Amino acid sequence: MEFKAIDLEEIKRFYTECFGWSFTDYGPTYTAFSNSGLEGGFEKTQEMITNGVLVVLYSENLEEIKKVIAMAGGQISKDIFSFPGGRRFHFLDPSGNELAIWSDKV
């Protein structure tokens, strides 16, 4: 699960203090959390946060699942891109919900 955050240091302080989460920074714009019961992270943003949660699914083959999603009526909202830890893309389901799919496979 991925959230947006305007201030990563403040968000890390908050969740550490409240819930005891641990964080691993991946550059200046992303921090992953652990010790929370689920995997996820916070992406730094300057935009107003209206839907701050991004559900991130996993697939070993991004190109194949991207084709399946498009053929089933999903809309690719952000094409495949690399980031520390793998690659991913974002899509909109038929109701307009944005999700992402990532892979640690090249």
CSV table of N, CA and C in Angstrom, one decimal:
chain,number,residue,atom,x,y,z
A,1,MET,N,0.9,-1.2,0.0
A,1,MET,CA,0.0,0.0,0.0
A,1,MET,C,0.9,1.2,0.0
A,2,GLU,N,0.5,2.2,-0.8
A,2,GLU,CA,1.4,3.4,-0.9
A,2,GLU,C,0.5,4.6,-0.6
A,3,PHE,N,1.0,5.5,0.3
A,3,PHE,CA,0.4,6.8,0.6
A,3,PHE,C,1.2,7.9,0.0
A,4,LYS,N,0.6,9.1,0.0
A,4,LYS,CA,1.2,10.3,-0.4
A,4,LYS,C,1.5,11.1,0.9
A,5,ALA,N,2.6,11.9,0.9
A,5,ALA,CA,2.9,12.7,2.1
A,5,ALA,C,3.6,14.0,1.6
A,6,ILE,N,3.3,15.1,2.2
A,6,ILE,CA,3.9,16.4,1.9
A,6,ILE,C,5.3,16.5,2.6
A,7,ASP,N,5.4,16.0,3.8
A,7,ASP,CA,6.6,16.1,4.6
A,7,ASP,C,7.0,14.7,5.1
A,8,LEU,N,8.0,14.0,4.4
A,8,LEU,CA,8.3,12.7,4.8
A,8,LEU,C,8.9,12.5,6.2
A,9,GLU,N,9.7,13.5,6.6
A,9,GLU,CA,10.2,13.4,8.0
A,9,GLU,C,9.1,13.5,9.0
A,10,GLU,N,8.2,14.3,8.8
A,10,GLU,CA,7.0,14.5,9.7
A,10,GLU,C,6.2,13.2,9.7
A,11,ILE,N,6.0,12.6,8.6
A,11,ILE,CA,5.1,11.4,8.5
A,11,ILE,C,5.8,10.2,9.1
A,12,LYS,N,7.2,10.2,9.0
A,12,LYS,CA,7.9,9.1,9.6
A,12,LYS,C,7.9,9.3,11.1
A,13,ARG,N,8.0,10.5,11.6
A,13,ARG,CA,7.9,10.7,13.1
A,13,ARG,C,6.6,10.3,13.6
A,14,PHE,N,5.5,10.7,12.9
A,14,PHE,CA,4.2,10.4,13.4
A,14,PHE,C,3.9,8.9,13.5
A,15,TYR,N,4.2,8.2,12.4
A,15,TYR,CA,3.9,6.7,12.4
A,15,TYR,C,4.8,5.9,13.3
A,16,THR,N,6.1,6.4,13.5
A,16,THR,CA,7.0,5.8,14.4
A,16,THR,C,6.5,6.0,15.9
A,17,GLU,N,6.1,7.2,16.2
A,17,GLU,CA,5.7,7.6,17.5
A,17,GLU,C,4.4,6.9,17.9
A,18,CYS,N,3.4,6.9,16.9
A,18,CYS,CA,2.1,6.3,17.2
A,18,CYS,C,2.1,4.8,17.2
A,19,PHE,N,2.7,4.2,16.2
A,19,PHE,CA,2.6,2.7,16.0
A,19,PHE,C,3.9,1.9,16.0
A,20,GLY,N,5.0,2.6,16.1
A,20,GLY,CA,6.3,1.9,16.2
A,20,GLY,C,6.8,1.4,14.8
A,21,TRP,N,6.3,2.0,13.7
A,21,TRP,CA,6.7,1.6,12.4
A,21,TRP,C,8.2,1.9,12.2
A,22,SER,N,8.9,1.1,11.4
A,22,SER,CA,10.3,1.4,10.9
A,22,SER,C,10.2,1.9,9.5
A,23,PHE,N,11.2,2.7,9.1
A,23,PHE,CA,11.3,3.2,7.8
A,23,PHE,C,12.6,3.0,7.1
A,24,THR,N,12.6,2.8,5.8
A,24,THR,CA,13.8,2.7,4.9
A,24,THR,C,13.6,3.7,3.8
A,25,ASP,N,14.5,4.7,3.7
A,25,ASP,CA,14.4,5.7,2.7
A,25,ASP,C,15.0,5.2,1.4
A,26,TYR,N,14.4,5.5,0.3
A,26,TYR,CA,14.8,5.2,-1.1
A,26,TYR,C,14.9,6.5,-1.8
A,27,GLY,N,15.9,7.3,-1.6
A,27,GLY,CA,16.1,8.6,-2.2
A,27,GLY,C,15.3,9.6,-1.4
A,28,PRO,N,15.3,10.8,-1.9
A,28,PRO,CA,14.6,11.9,-1.2
A,28,PRO,C,13.1,12.0,-1.3
A,29,THR,N,12.5,11.2,-2.2
A,29,THR,CA,11.1,11.3,-2.4
A,29,THR,C,10.3,10.1,-2.0
A,30,TYR,N,10.9,9.1,-1.4
A,30,TYR,CA,10.2,7.9,-1.0
A,30,TYR,C,10.7,7.2,0.2
A,31,THR,N,9.9,6.8,1.1
A,31,THR,CA,10.3,6.0,2.2
A,31,THR,C,9.3,4.8,2.4
A,32,ALA,N,9.9,3.6,2.6
A,32,ALA,CA,9.1,2.4,2.8
A,32,ALA,C,8.9,2.2,4.3
A,33,PHE,N,7.8,1.6,4.7
A,33,PHE,CA,7.6,1.3,6.1
A,33,PHE,C,7.5,-0.2,6.3
A,34,SER,N,7.9,-0.6,7.5
A,34,SER,CA,7.8,-2.0,7.9
A,34,SER,C,7.4,-2.1,9.4
A,35,ASN,N,7.3,-3.3,9.9
A,35,ASN,CA,6.8,-3.5,11.3
A,35,ASN,C,5.4,-2.9,11.5
A,36,SER,N,4.6,-3.0,10.4
A,36,SER,CA,3.2,-2.4,10.4
A,36,SER,C,2.1,-3.4,10.2
A,37,GLY,N,2.5,-4.6,9.8
A,37,GLY,CA,1.5,-5.6,9.5
A,37,GLY,C,1.2,-5.7,8.0
A,38,LEU,N,1.7,-4.8,7.2
A,38,LEU,CA,1.6,-4.8,5.8
A,38,LEU,C,2.8,-4.1,5.2
A,39,GLU,N,3.1,-4.2,3.9
A,39,GLU,CA,4.2,-3.6,3.2
A,39,GLU,C,3.7,-2.3,2.6
A,40,GLY,N,4.5,-1.3,2.6
A,40,GLY,CA,4.1,-0.1,1.9
A,40,GLY,C,5.1,1.1,2.0
A,41,GLY,N,4.6,2.2,1.6
A,41,GLY,CA,5.5,3.4,1.7
A,41,GLY,C,4.8,4.7,1.6
A,42,PHE,N,5.5,5.8,1.6
A,42,PHE,CA,5.0,7.1,1.4
A,42,PHE,C,5.8,7.8,0.3
A,43,GLU,N,5.1,8.4,-0.6
A,43,GLU,CA,5.7,9.1,-1.7
A,43,GLU,C,5.6,10.6,-1.5
A,44,LYS,N,6.6,11.3,-1.6
A,44,LYS,CA,6.6,12.8,-1.4
A,44,LYS,C,5.8,13.4,-2.5
A,45,THR,N,4.9,14.4,-2.2
A,45,THR,CA,4.2,15.1,-3.2
A,45,THR,C,4.1,16.6,-2.7
A,46,GLN,N,3.9,17.4,-3.7
A,46,GLN,CA,3.6,18.8,-3.4
A,46,GLN,C,2.1,19.2,-3.7
A,47,GLU,N,1.4,18.2,-4.3
A,47,GLU,CA,0.1,18.4,-4.7
A,47,GLU,C,-0.9,18.2,-3.5
A,48,MET,N,-2.1,18.8,-3.6
A,48,MET,CA,-3.1,18.6,-2.6
A,48,MET,C,-3.5,17.1,-2.6
A,49,ILE,N,-3.5,16.5,-1.5
A,49,ILE,CA,-3.8,15.1,-1.4
A,49,ILE,C,-5.3,14.9,-1.3
A,50,THR,N,-5.9,14.3,-2.3
A,50,THR,CA,-7.4,14.0,-2.3
A,50,THR,C,-7.7,12.5,-2.1
A,51,ASN,N,-6.8,11.7,-2.7
A,51,ASN,CA,-7.0,10.2,-2.5
A,51,ASN,C,-5.6,9.7,-2.2
A,52,GLY,N,-5.2,9.7,-0.9
A,52,GLY,CA,-3.8,9.5,-0.5
A,52,GLY,C,-3.3,8.1,-0.5
A,53,VAL,N,-4.2,7.1,-0.8
A,53,VAL,CA,-3.8,5.7,-0.8
A,53,VAL,C,-3.7,5.1,-2.2
A,54,LEU,N,-2.6,4.5,-2.5
A,54,LEU,CA,-2.4,3.8,-3.7
A,54,LEU,C,-2.2,2.3,-3.4
A,55,VAL,N,-3.1,1.4,-3.8
A,55,VAL,CA,-2.9,0.0,-3.6
A,55,VAL,C,-2.0,-0.5,-4.7
A,56,VAL,N,-0.9,-1.2,-4.3
A,56,VAL,CA,0.1,-1.6,-5.2
A,56,VAL,C,0.1,-3.2,-5.2
A,57,LEU,N,-0.3,-3.7,-6.4
A,57,LEU,CA,-0.3,-5.2,-6.5
A,57,LEU,C,1.0,-5.7,-7.1
A,58,TYR,N,1.3,-7.0,-7.1
A,58,TYR,CA,2.6,-7.5,-7.5
A,58,TYR,C,2.3,-8.4,-8.7
A,59,SER,N,3.2,-8.4,-9.7
A,59,SER,CA,3.2,-9.3,-10.8
A,59,SER,C,4.7,-9.6,-11.2
A,60,GLU,N,5.0,-10.8,-11.6
A,60,GLU,CA,6.3,-11.1,-12.1
A,60,GLU,C,6.5,-10.6,-13.5
A,61,ASN,N,5.4,-10.4,-14.3
A,61,ASN,CA,5.6,-9.9,-15.7
A,61,ASN,C,4.7,-8.7,-15.9
A,62,LEU,N,5.3,-7.5,-15.8
A,62,LEU,CA,4.6,-6.3,-16.0
A,62,LEU,C,4.0,-6.1,-17.4
A,63,GLU,N,4.8,-6.5,-18.4
A,63,GLU,CA,4.3,-6.3,-19.8
A,63,GLU,C,3.1,-7.1,-20.0
A,64,GLU,N,3.0,-8.3,-19.6
A,64,GLU,CA,1.9,-9.2,-19.8
A,64,GLU,C,0.7,-8.7,-19.0
A,65,ILE,N,0.8,-8.4,-17.8
A,65,ILE,CA,-0.4,-8.0,-17.0
A,65,ILE,C,-0.9,-6.6,-17.5
A,66,LYS,N,0.0,-5.8,-18.0
A,66,LYS,CA,-0.4,-4.5,-18.6
A,66,LYS,C,-1.3,-4.7,-19.8
A,67,LYS,N,-1.0,-5.7,-20.6
A,67,LYS,CA,-1.8,-6.1,-21.8
A,67,LYS,C,-3.2,-6.6,-21.4
A,68,VAL,N,-3.2,-7.5,-20.3
A,68,VAL,CA,-4.4,-8.0,-19.8
A,68,VAL,C,-5.3,-6.9,-19.3
A,69,ILE,N,-4.8,-6.0,-18.5
A,69,ILE,CA,-5.6,-4.9,-18.0
A,69,ILE,C,-6.2,-4.1,-19.1
A,70,ALA,N,-5.4,-3.7,-20.1
A,70,ALA,CA,-5.9,-2.9,-21.2
A,70,ALA,C,-7.0,-3.6,-22.0
A,71,MET,N,-6.8,-4.9,-22.2
A,71,MET,CA,-7.8,-5.7,-22.9
A,71,MET,C,-9.1,-5.9,-22.1
A,72,ALA,N,-9.0,-5.8,-20.8
A,72,ALA,CA,-10.2,-6.0,-20.0
A,72,ALA,C,-10.9,-4.6,-19.7
A,73,GLY,N,-10.4,-3.5,-20.3
A,73,GLY,CA,-11.0,-2.3,-20.1
A,73,GLY,C,-10.4,-1.3,-19.2
A,74,GLY,N,-9.3,-1.7,-18.6
A,74,GLY,CA,-8.5,-0.8,-17.8
A,74,GLY,C,-7.8,0.3,-18.6
A,75,GLN,N,-7.5,1.4,-18.0
A,75,GLN,CA,-6.8,2.5,-18.7
A,75,GLN,C,-5.4,2.7,-18.0
A,76,ILE,N,-4.3,2.6,-18.8
A,76,ILE,CA,-3.0,2.8,-18.2
A,76,ILE,C,-2.9,4.3,-17.9
A,77,SER,N,-2.6,4.7,-16.7
A,77,SER,CA,-2.5,6.1,-16.3
A,77,SER,C,-1.1,6.6,-16.1
A,78,LYS,N,-0.2,5.6,-15.9
A,78,LYS,CA,1.3,5.9,-15.9
A,78,LYS,C,2.0,4.7,-16.4
A,79,ASP,N,2.7,4.9,-17.5
A,79,ASP,CA,3.4,3.7,-18.1
A,79,ASP,C,4.5,3.2,-17.2
A,80,ILE,N,5.0,2.0,-17.6
A,80,ILE,CA,6.0,1.3,-16.8
A,80,ILE,C,7.2,2.3,-16.6
A,81,PHE,N,7.7,2.3,-15.4
A,81,PHE,CA,8.9,3.1,-15.0
A,81,PHE,C,9.7,2.4,-14.0
A,82,SER,N,11.0,2.7,-13.9
A,82,SER,CA,11.9,2.1,-12.9
A,82,SER,C,11.9,3.0,-11.7
A,83,PHE,N,12.2,2.3,-10.6
A,83,PHE,CA,12.4,3.0,-9.3
A,83,PHE,C,13.3,2.1,-8.5
A,84,PRO,N,13.9,2.6,-7.4
A,84,PRO,CA,14.7,1.7,-6.6
A,84,PRO,C,13.9,0.6,-6.0
A,85,GLY,N,14.2,-0.6,-6.4
A,85,GLY,CA,13.5,-1.8,-5.9
A,85,GLY,C,12.7,-2.5,-7.0
A,86,GLY,N,12.7,-1.9,-8.2
A,86,GLY,CA,11.9,-2.6,-9.3
A,86,GLY,C,11.4,-1.6,-10.4
A,87,ARG,N,10.3,-2.1,-10.9
A,87,ARG,CA,9.5,-1.3,-11.9
A,87,ARG,C,8.1,-1.4,-11.6
A,88,ARG,N,7.3,-0.4,-12.1
A,88,ARG,CA,5.8,-0.5,-11.9
A,88,ARG,C,5.1,0.4,-13.0
A,89,PHE,N,3.8,0.2,-13.0
A,89,PHE,CA,2.9,1.1,-13.8
A,89,PHE,C,1.6,1.3,-13.0
A,90,HIS,N,0.9,2.3,-13.4
A,90,HIS,CA,-0.4,2.6,-12.7
A,90,HIS,C,-1.5,2.4,-13.8
A,91,PHE,N,-2.7,2.1,-13.3
A,91,PHE,CA,-3.9,2.0,-14.1
A,91,PHE,C,-5.1,2.4,-13.4
A,92,LEU,N,-6.1,2.7,-14.2
A,92,LEU,CA,-7.5,3.0,-13.7
A,92,LEU,C,-8.4,1.8,-14.0
A,93,ASP,N,-9.1,1.4,-13.0
A,93,ASP,CA,-10.1,0.3,-13.3
A,93,ASP,C,-11.3,1.0,-13.9
A,94,PRO,N,-12.3,0.2,-14.3
A,94,PRO,CA,-13.5,0.7,-15.0
A,94,PRO,C,-14.3,1.8,-14.2
A,95,SER,N,-14.1,1.8,-12.8
A,95,SER,CA,-14.8,2.8,-12.0
A,95,SER,C,-13.9,4.0,-11.7
A,96,GLY,N,-12.7,4.0,-12.3
A,96,GLY,CA,-11.8,5.1,-12.1
A,96,GLY,C,-10.8,5.0,-10.9
A,97,ASN,N,-10.8,3.9,-10.2
A,97,ASN,CA,-9.9,3.7,-9.1
A,97,ASN,C,-8.5,3.5,-9.6
A,98,GLU,N,-7.5,4.2,-9.1
A,98,GLU,CA,-6.1,4.1,-9.5
A,98,GLU,C,-5.4,3.0,-8.6
A,99,LEU,N,-4.8,2.1,-9.3
A,99,LEU,CA,-4.0,1.1,-8.6
A,99,LEU,C,-2.6,1.0,-9.4
A,100,ALA,N,-1.7,0.3,-8.8
A,100,ALA,CA,-0.4,0.2,-9.4
A,100,ALA,C,0.0,-1.3,-9.4
A,101,ILE,N,0.8,-1.7,-10.3
A,101,ILE,CA,1.4,-3.1,-10.3
A,101,ILE,C,2.9,-2.9,-10.4
A,102,TRP,N,3.6,-3.6,-9.5
A,102,TRP,CA,5.1,-3.5,-9.5
A,102,TRP,C,5.7,-4.9,-9.6
A,103,SER,N,6.9,-4.9,-10.0
A,103,SER,CA,7.7,-6.1,-10.1
A,103,SER,C,9.1,-5.9,-9.7
A,104,ASP,N,9.7,-6.8,-9.1
A,104,ASP,CA,11.2,-6.8,-8.8
A,104,ASP,C,11.9,-7.5,-9.9
A,105,LYS,N,11.2,-8.0,-10.9
A,105,LYS,CA,11.9,-8.7,-12.1
A,105,LYS,C,12.1,-7.7,-13.2
A,106,VAL,N,13.3,-7.8,-13.8
A,106,VAL,CA,13.6,-6.8,-14.9
A,106,VAL,C,13.0,-7.2,-16.2
